[in-house]
Amino acid sequence: MHLTTEGAGLDSSQVDAIEAGLNAIGAAEDSVEVIVTDNLVDKVRGLTGDPDYGADRGAGVVGAKTIPTAEDSVIVLNAPEFRRRGAADLERILAHEGGHVLLNRRGETLTGRRHLAGRPQWRWHLLCVGALALDEYRIERALAELGYPTPESCDLDHFEPTMVAVNEILNACVDPRSQNPQFFMEQVIRTQDWLSKYLAYAAPFFPDGPPQAQARGHARANWNDYVGEHWHERATLYATVPSAREPMANPQFDAVLRRGLDLEIALLKQLGFEFTTQGEHYCFWRRGTDALWARRDARLRQALDGDAA
Ligand SMILES: [Zn+2]
């Protein structure tokens, strides 16, 4: 790897852990650039040209971001987040990012695959959501095979905040800005995007879903409502896919992406929303009975009251 530092940087044991992670997954070549920065968001915005990039995800903060380049990939590391973590965490994060490097390098990405979604545009949005979750699954599956511990985002401490955050989909429904259907749709799809990644992270480690037996009732009820049987549908598709260390031939990869799109359409329905198509145009709808949404609202209030108590 080629390392550059912007800001206060990391100590030598932390740098060793970074290298160990990339080595473990087989992505430590010199062509991989690693940038340690105190300002991840600005760096990623500069490299990707995406002014909307932000580092908050569901119940957590992003530690690293891997971006494909003409030469190979660049991995941007959130130095303040890294400085407060131990070597084992750092190694795991870099093994994960190294998985993105492998997928980028083999072209097992969305680039050149717009046609798989067909028309209209909403199908492409959901195909992307499904494909990005599939990347996370394949990488975490590789980490499970290499003997890394379960991801911290899937432990019991994170289950409750994650399930409360999913229920905040209600905010999108009552936000006055949601009178603009584009805004409304984007808010809901953003929630689906990280929920879908959360499920993908958990799948290699927890065949029956993330541990939740000791979670509070409203959090478990949110799981049953928003995910429920969908978990098994997703786990069944993922079980047919190899880890990020094993290449997938184009026809197989394309077929899985198409099935991933169907899976995201199903998850969106479970969340209570649906796209419909009319010629070149499409509509975005809230579905479900008033009773369903009233129960969701009651659980959100319960969770907020619990936090205030
Ligand atoms: Zn990832």
Short mmCIF file of C-alpha atoms and ligand atoms in Angstrom, two decimals:
data_model
loop_
_atom_site.label_atom_id
_atom_site.label_comp_id
_atom_site.label_asym_id
_atom_site.label_seq_id
_atom_site.Cartn_x
_atom_site.Cartn_y
_atom_site.Cartn_z
CA MET A 1 0.00 0.00 0.00
CA HIS A 2 0.97 3.62 -0.44
CA LEU A 3 0.17 5.65 2.68
CA THR A 4 -0.30 9.40 2.95
CA THR A 5 -1.28 11.35 6.07
CA GLU A 6 -3.23 14.61 6.31
CA GLY A 7 -3.49 15.95 9.86
CA ALA A 8 -2.40 14.36 13.15
CA GLY A 9 -2.10 10.84 11.68
CA LEU A 10 -1.74 7.47 13.44
CA ASP A 11 1.04 5.77 15.42
CA SER A 12 3.19 2.95 14.04
CA SER A 13 1.22 0.11 15.69
CA GLN A 14 -1.96 1.49 14.11
CA VAL A 15 -0.27 1.66 10.71
CA ASP A 16 0.90 -1.96 11.16
CA ALA A 17 -2.70 -2.98 11.89
CA ILE A 18 -3.85 -1.28 8.68
CA GLU A 19 -1.30 -3.20 6.65
CA ALA A 20 -2.18 -6.48 8.39
CA GLY A 21 -5.85 -6.05 7.44
CA LEU A 22 -5.08 -5.43 3.78
CA ASN A 23 -2.68 -8.38 3.75
CA ALA A 24 -5.22 -10.71 5.31
CA ILE A 25 -7.73 -10.22 2.52
CA GLY A 26 -5.07 -10.03 -0.20
CA ALA A 27 -5.28 -6.34 -1.16
CA ALA A 28 -1.99 -4.80 0.06
CA GLU A 29 -0.42 -4.06 -3.36
CA ASP A 30 1.50 -0.79 -3.87
CA SER A 31 -1.20 0.39 -6.29
CA VAL A 32 -3.62 0.76 -3.35
CA GLU A 33 -3.51 4.25 -1.91
CA VAL A 34 -4.41 4.77 1.76
CA ILE A 35 -5.12 8.33 2.94
CA VAL A 36 -5.31 8.97 6.70
CA THR A 37 -7.20 12.22 7.17
CA ASP A 38 -8.75 14.29 9.96
CA ASN A 39 -11.48 15.37 7.54
CA LEU A 40 -12.97 12.31 5.87
CA VAL A 41 -16.08 14.03 4.55
CA ASP A 42 -14.27 16.80 2.64
CA LYS A 43 -11.69 14.34 1.31
CA VAL A 44 -14.36 11.94 0.01
CA ARG A 45 -16.36 14.83 -1.47
CA GLY A 46 -13.22 16.01 -3.27
CA LEU A 47 -12.32 12.56 -4.63
CA THR A 48 -15.83 11.55 -5.72
CA GLY A 49 -17.21 14.96 -6.71
CA ASP A 50 -20.29 14.13 -4.60
CA PRO A 51 -21.14 17.28 -2.57
CA ASP A 52 -23.83 15.39 -0.61
CA TYR A 53 -21.54 12.72 0.86
CA GLY A 54 -21.97 12.49 4.65
CA ALA A 55 -20.45 10.14 7.22
CA ASP A 56 -23.48 9.35 9.42
CA ARG A 57 -25.03 5.94 8.86
CA GLY A 58 -28.05 4.67 10.75
CA ALA A 59 -26.81 4.31 14.29
CA GLY A 60 -23.09 4.83 13.54
CA VAL A 61 -20.29 6.83 11.92
CA VAL A 62 -18.24 5.78 8.90
CA GLY A 63 -14.61 4.88 9.69
CA ALA A 64 -13.39 4.45 6.13
CA LYS A 65 -14.43 4.82 2.50
CA THR A 66 -12.97 3.04 -0.54
CA ILE A 67 -13.17 4.74 -3.93
CA PRO A 68 -12.17 3.16 -7.26
CA THR A 69 -9.56 5.06 -9.32
CA ALA A 70 -8.03 4.61 -12.79
CA GLU A 71 -5.01 2.84 -11.22
CA ASP A 72 -6.69 0.75 -8.48
CA SER A 73 -8.53 2.08 -5.40
CA VAL A 74 -8.01 4.74 -2.75
CA ILE A 75 -9.03 4.05 0.85
CA VAL A 76 -9.78 7.15 2.92
CA LEU A 77 -9.56 6.63 6.68
CA ASN A 78 -11.36 8.74 9.29
CA ALA A 79 -8.34 9.42 11.56
CA PRO A 80 -10.20 10.74 14.66
CA GLU A 81 -12.37 7.60 14.61
CA PHE A 82 -9.29 5.38 14.12
CA ARG A 83 -7.25 7.01 16.90
CA ARG A 84 -9.81 5.99 19.52
CA ARG A 85 -9.85 2.32 18.44
CA GLY A 86 -7.57 -0.62 19.17
CA ALA A 87 -5.38 -2.45 16.63
CA ALA A 88 -7.82 -5.36 16.23
CA ASP A 89 -10.62 -2.98 15.16
CA LEU A 90 -8.34 -1.22 12.69
CA GLU A 91 -7.20 -4.47 11.15
CA ARG A 92 -10.80 -5.61 10.73
CA ILE A 93 -11.87 -2.34 9.12
CA LEU A 94 -8.98 -2.49 6.64
CA ALA A 95 -9.66 -6.13 5.80
CA HIS A 96 -13.21 -4.99 5.01
CA GLU A 97 -12.10 -2.05 2.86
CA GLY A 98 -9.62 -4.36 1.14
CA GLY A 99 -12.65 -6.42 0.09
CA HIS A 100 -14.01 -3.35 -1.74
CA VAL A 101 -10.59 -3.02 -3.43
CA LEU A 102 -10.84 -6.63 -4.70
CA LEU A 103 -14.36 -6.12 -6.08
CA ASN A 104 -13.38 -2.83 -7.77
CA ARG A 105 -10.29 -4.41 -9.28
CA ARG A 106 -12.26 -7.28 -10.84
CA GLY A 107 -14.98 -4.96 -12.14
CA GLU A 108 -17.65 -6.67 -10.03
CA THR A 109 -19.36 -3.31 -9.59
CA LEU A 110 -22.26 -1.31 -10.99
CA THR A 111 -20.15 0.38 -13.66
CA GLY A 112 -21.55 -0.41 -17.11
CA ARG A 113 -24.60 -2.23 -15.70
CA ARG A 114 -27.30 0.45 -15.91
CA HIS A 115 -29.12 -1.64 -18.56
CA LEU A 116 -29.82 -4.42 -16.02
CA ALA A 117 -32.44 -2.26 -14.29
CA GLY A 118 -34.43 -1.45 -17.43
CA ARG A 119 -36.71 1.60 -17.24
CA PRO A 120 -37.77 3.67 -15.41
CA GLN A 121 -35.22 5.34 -13.15
CA TRP A 122 -36.57 4.03 -9.83
CA ARG A 123 -35.53 0.49 -10.79
CA TRP A 124 -31.96 1.70 -11.14
CA HIS A 125 -32.09 3.34 -7.65
CA LEU A 126 -33.18 0.04 -6.11
CA LEU A 127 -30.77 -2.04 -8.18
CA CYS A 128 -27.98 0.15 -6.75
CA VAL A 129 -29.26 -0.30 -3.19
CA GLY A 130 -29.29 -4.07 -3.71
CA ALA A 131 -25.86 -4.16 -5.36
CA LEU A 132 -24.18 -2.12 -2.63
CA ALA A 133 -25.66 -4.38 0.05
CA LEU A 134 -24.46 -7.41 -1.89
CA ASP A 135 -20.90 -6.00 -1.84
CA GLU A 136 -21.09 -5.68 1.94
CA TYR A 137 -22.38 -9.23 2.26
CA ARG A 138 -19.60 -10.71 0.08
CA ILE A 139 -16.93 -8.81 2.02
CA GLU A 140 -18.25 -9.72 5.46
CA ARG A 141 -18.58 -13.32 4.32
CA ALA A 142 -14.86 -13.24 3.46
CA LEU A 143 -14.12 -11.80 6.90
CA ALA A 144 -16.19 -14.53 8.56
CA GLU A 145 -14.22 -17.15 6.60
CA LEU A 146 -10.93 -15.52 7.67
CA GLY A 147 -12.01 -15.82 11.32
CA TYR A 148 -12.68 -12.16 12.10
CA PRO A 149 -15.18 -11.47 14.89
CA THR A 150 -18.78 -10.40 14.22
CA PRO A 151 -19.23 -6.77 13.10
CA GLU A 152 -19.94 -4.44 16.01
CA SER A 153 -22.81 -2.86 14.08
CA CYS A 154 -24.72 -6.16 14.53
CA ASP A 155 -24.26 -6.69 18.27
CA LEU A 156 -27.10 -6.29 20.76
CA ASP A 157 -26.03 -2.74 21.76
CA HIS A 158 -26.56 -1.62 18.19
CA PHE A 159 -29.75 -3.58 17.53
CA GLU A 160 -32.04 -1.26 19.51
CA PRO A 161 -30.77 2.07 18.12
CA THR A 162 -30.82 0.59 14.63
CA MET A 163 -34.42 -0.55 14.95
CA VAL A 164 -35.44 2.81 16.41
CA ALA A 165 -33.70 4.52 13.48
CA VAL A 166 -35.67 2.41 10.98
CA ASN A 167 -38.89 3.50 12.66
CA GLU A 168 -37.86 7.11 12.05
CA ILE A 169 -39.09 6.44 8.53
CA LEU A 170 -42.21 7.98 10.06
CA ASN A 171 -40.43 11.33 10.12
CA ALA A 172 -40.22 11.21 6.33
CA CYS A 173 -44.01 10.75 6.23
CA VAL A 174 -44.78 13.82 8.36
CA ASP A 175 -41.97 16.13 7.19
CA PRO A 176 -43.61 19.09 5.35
CA ARG A 177 -40.85 18.87 2.73
CA SER A 178 -42.24 15.43 1.81
CA GLN A 179 -45.01 17.21 -0.08
CA ASN A 180 -42.33 17.13 -2.74
CA PRO A 181 -42.48 13.44 -3.79
CA GLN A 182 -38.81 13.45 -4.84
CA PHE A 183 -37.76 14.50 -1.32
CA PHE A 184 -40.10 11.95 0.26
CA MET A 185 -38.79 9.13 -1.92
CA GLU A 186 -35.16 10.02 -1.27
CA GLN A 187 -35.67 10.02 2.52
CA VAL A 188 -37.27 6.59 2.46
CA ILE A 189 -34.72 5.09 0.07
CA ARG A 190 -31.89 6.45 2.22
CA THR A 191 -33.28 4.52 5.19
CA GLN A 192 -33.72 1.42 3.07
CA ASP A 193 -30.14 1.76 1.82
CA TRP A 194 -28.58 1.52 5.27
CA LEU A 195 -31.10 -1.04 6.54
CA SER A 196 -30.27 -3.25 3.59
CA LYS A 197 -26.53 -2.89 4.33
CA TYR A 198 -27.16 -3.68 7.99
CA LEU A 199 -28.89 -6.93 7.00
CA ALA A 200 -26.04 -7.75 4.61
CA TYR A 201 -23.44 -7.26 7.35
CA ALA A 202 -25.34 -9.55 9.70
CA ALA A 203 -26.10 -12.38 7.25
CA PRO A 204 -22.69 -14.14 7.18
CA PHE A 205 -22.50 -14.28 10.98
CA PHE A 206 -26.11 -14.74 12.09
CA PRO A 207 -28.06 -17.16 9.89
CA ASP A 208 -31.23 -16.51 11.92
CA GLY A 209 -30.82 -12.73 12.08
CA PRO A 210 -28.91 -10.44 14.47
CA PRO A 211 -29.17 -11.26 18.21
CA GLN A 212 -32.18 -9.51 19.73
CA ALA A 213 -33.61 -11.75 22.46
CA GLN A 214 -32.74 -9.23 25.20
CA ALA A 215 -33.77 -6.15 23.24
CA ARG A 216 -36.74 -4.09 24.36
CA GLY A 217 -40.16 -4.97 23.01
CA HIS A 218 -40.57 -2.01 20.68
CA ALA A 219 -37.22 -2.76 19.00
CA ARG A 220 -38.16 -6.41 18.44
CA ALA A 221 -41.58 -5.35 17.19
CA ASN A 222 -39.87 -3.02 14.70
CA TRP A 223 -37.75 -5.92 13.46
CA ASN A 224 -40.81 -8.14 12.99
CA ASP A 225 -42.70 -5.36 11.25
CA TYR A 226 -40.02 -3.91 8.95
CA VAL A 227 -37.90 -7.02 8.30
CA GLY A 228 -39.62 -10.18 9.58
CA GLU A 229 -39.86 -12.91 6.96
CA HIS A 230 -37.84 -10.79 4.54
CA TRP A 231 -34.74 -11.85 6.44
CA HIS A 232 -35.03 -15.43 5.16
CA GLU A 233 -35.65 -14.33 1.60
CA ARG A 234 -32.48 -12.26 1.72
CA ALA A 235 -30.39 -14.93 3.45
CA THR A 236 -31.47 -17.47 0.80
CA LEU A 237 -30.24 -15.27 -2.07
CA TYR A 238 -27.01 -14.38 -0.29
CA ALA A 239 -26.23 -18.03 0.39
CA THR A 240 -25.86 -18.55 -3.40
CA VAL A 241 -23.18 -15.84 -3.71
CA PRO A 242 -19.41 -16.36 -3.18
CA SER A 243 -17.30 -14.21 -0.84
CA ALA A 244 -15.44 -11.14 -2.13
CA ARG A 245 -12.28 -13.23 -2.40
CA GLU A 246 -13.83 -15.39 -5.14
CA PRO A 247 -14.50 -13.93 -8.59
CA MET A 248 -17.98 -14.08 -10.12
CA ALA A 249 -18.42 -14.48 -13.89
CA ASN A 250 -20.38 -11.67 -15.57
CA PRO A 251 -23.57 -13.66 -16.32
CA GLN A 252 -23.75 -14.95 -12.74
CA PHE A 253 -23.05 -11.50 -11.31
CA ASP A 254 -25.71 -9.87 -13.53
CA ALA A 255 -28.27 -12.51 -12.55
CA VAL A 256 -27.63 -11.91 -8.84
CA LEU A 257 -27.97 -8.14 -9.29
CA ARG A 258 -31.37 -8.66 -10.94
CA ARG A 259 -32.50 -10.86 -8.07
CA GLY A 260 -31.11 -8.23 -5.70
CA LEU A 261 -33.42 -5.66 -7.32
CA ASP A 262 -36.44 -7.92 -6.69
CA LEU A 263 -35.29 -8.30 -3.09
CA GLU A 264 -35.15 -4.51 -2.59
CA ILE A 265 -38.61 -4.10 -4.14
CA ALA A 266 -39.82 -6.63 -1.55
CA LEU A 267 -38.06 -4.85 1.34
CA LEU A 268 -39.50 -1.50 0.26
CA LYS A 269 -42.97 -3.06 0.32
CA GLN A 270 -42.30 -4.43 3.80
CA LEU A 271 -41.28 -0.90 4.88
CA GLY A 272 -44.64 0.29 3.57
CA PHE A 273 -43.84 1.92 0.22
CA GLU A 274 -44.13 1.13 -3.46
CA PHE A 275 -43.18 2.50 -6.86
CA THR A 276 -45.60 2.25 -9.77
CA THR A 277 -44.78 2.93 -13.41
CA GLN A 278 -46.89 4.76 -15.98
CA GLY A 279 -45.11 4.91 -19.33
CA GLU A 280 -42.02 7.05 -18.87
CA HIS A 281 -43.23 8.33 -15.50
CA TYR A 282 -43.30 6.75 -12.08
CA CYS A 283 -45.07 7.34 -8.78
CA PHE A 284 -43.97 6.69 -5.21
CA TRP A 285 -46.65 5.60 -2.74
CA ARG A 286 -47.04 5.06 0.97
CA ARG A 287 -48.89 1.78 1.50
CA GLY A 288 -50.27 -0.10 4.50
CA THR A 289 -53.36 0.44 6.64
CA ASP A 290 -53.88 3.36 9.01
CA ALA A 291 -53.76 0.83 11.86
CA LEU A 292 -50.27 -0.30 10.78
CA TRP A 293 -48.96 3.26 10.71
CA ALA A 294 -50.61 4.06 14.04
CA ARG A 295 -48.80 1.09 15.63
CA ARG A 296 -45.51 2.31 14.16
CA ASP A 297 -46.15 5.78 15.54
CA ALA A 298 -46.95 4.36 18.99
CA ARG A 299 -43.66 2.44 19.00
CA LEU A 300 -41.66 5.50 18.01
CA ARG A 301 -43.23 7.46 20.90
CA GLN A 302 -42.51 4.55 23.25
CA ALA A 303 -38.85 4.53 22.18
CA LEU A 304 -38.53 8.31 22.62
CA ASP A 305 -40.24 8.17 26.04
CA GLY A 306 -37.87 5.36 27.03
CA ASP A 307 -34.87 7.52 26.13
CA ALA A 308 -36.23 10.46 28.09
CA ALA A 309 -36.90 8.33 31.21
ZN ZN B 1 -18.17 -1.85 2.96
#
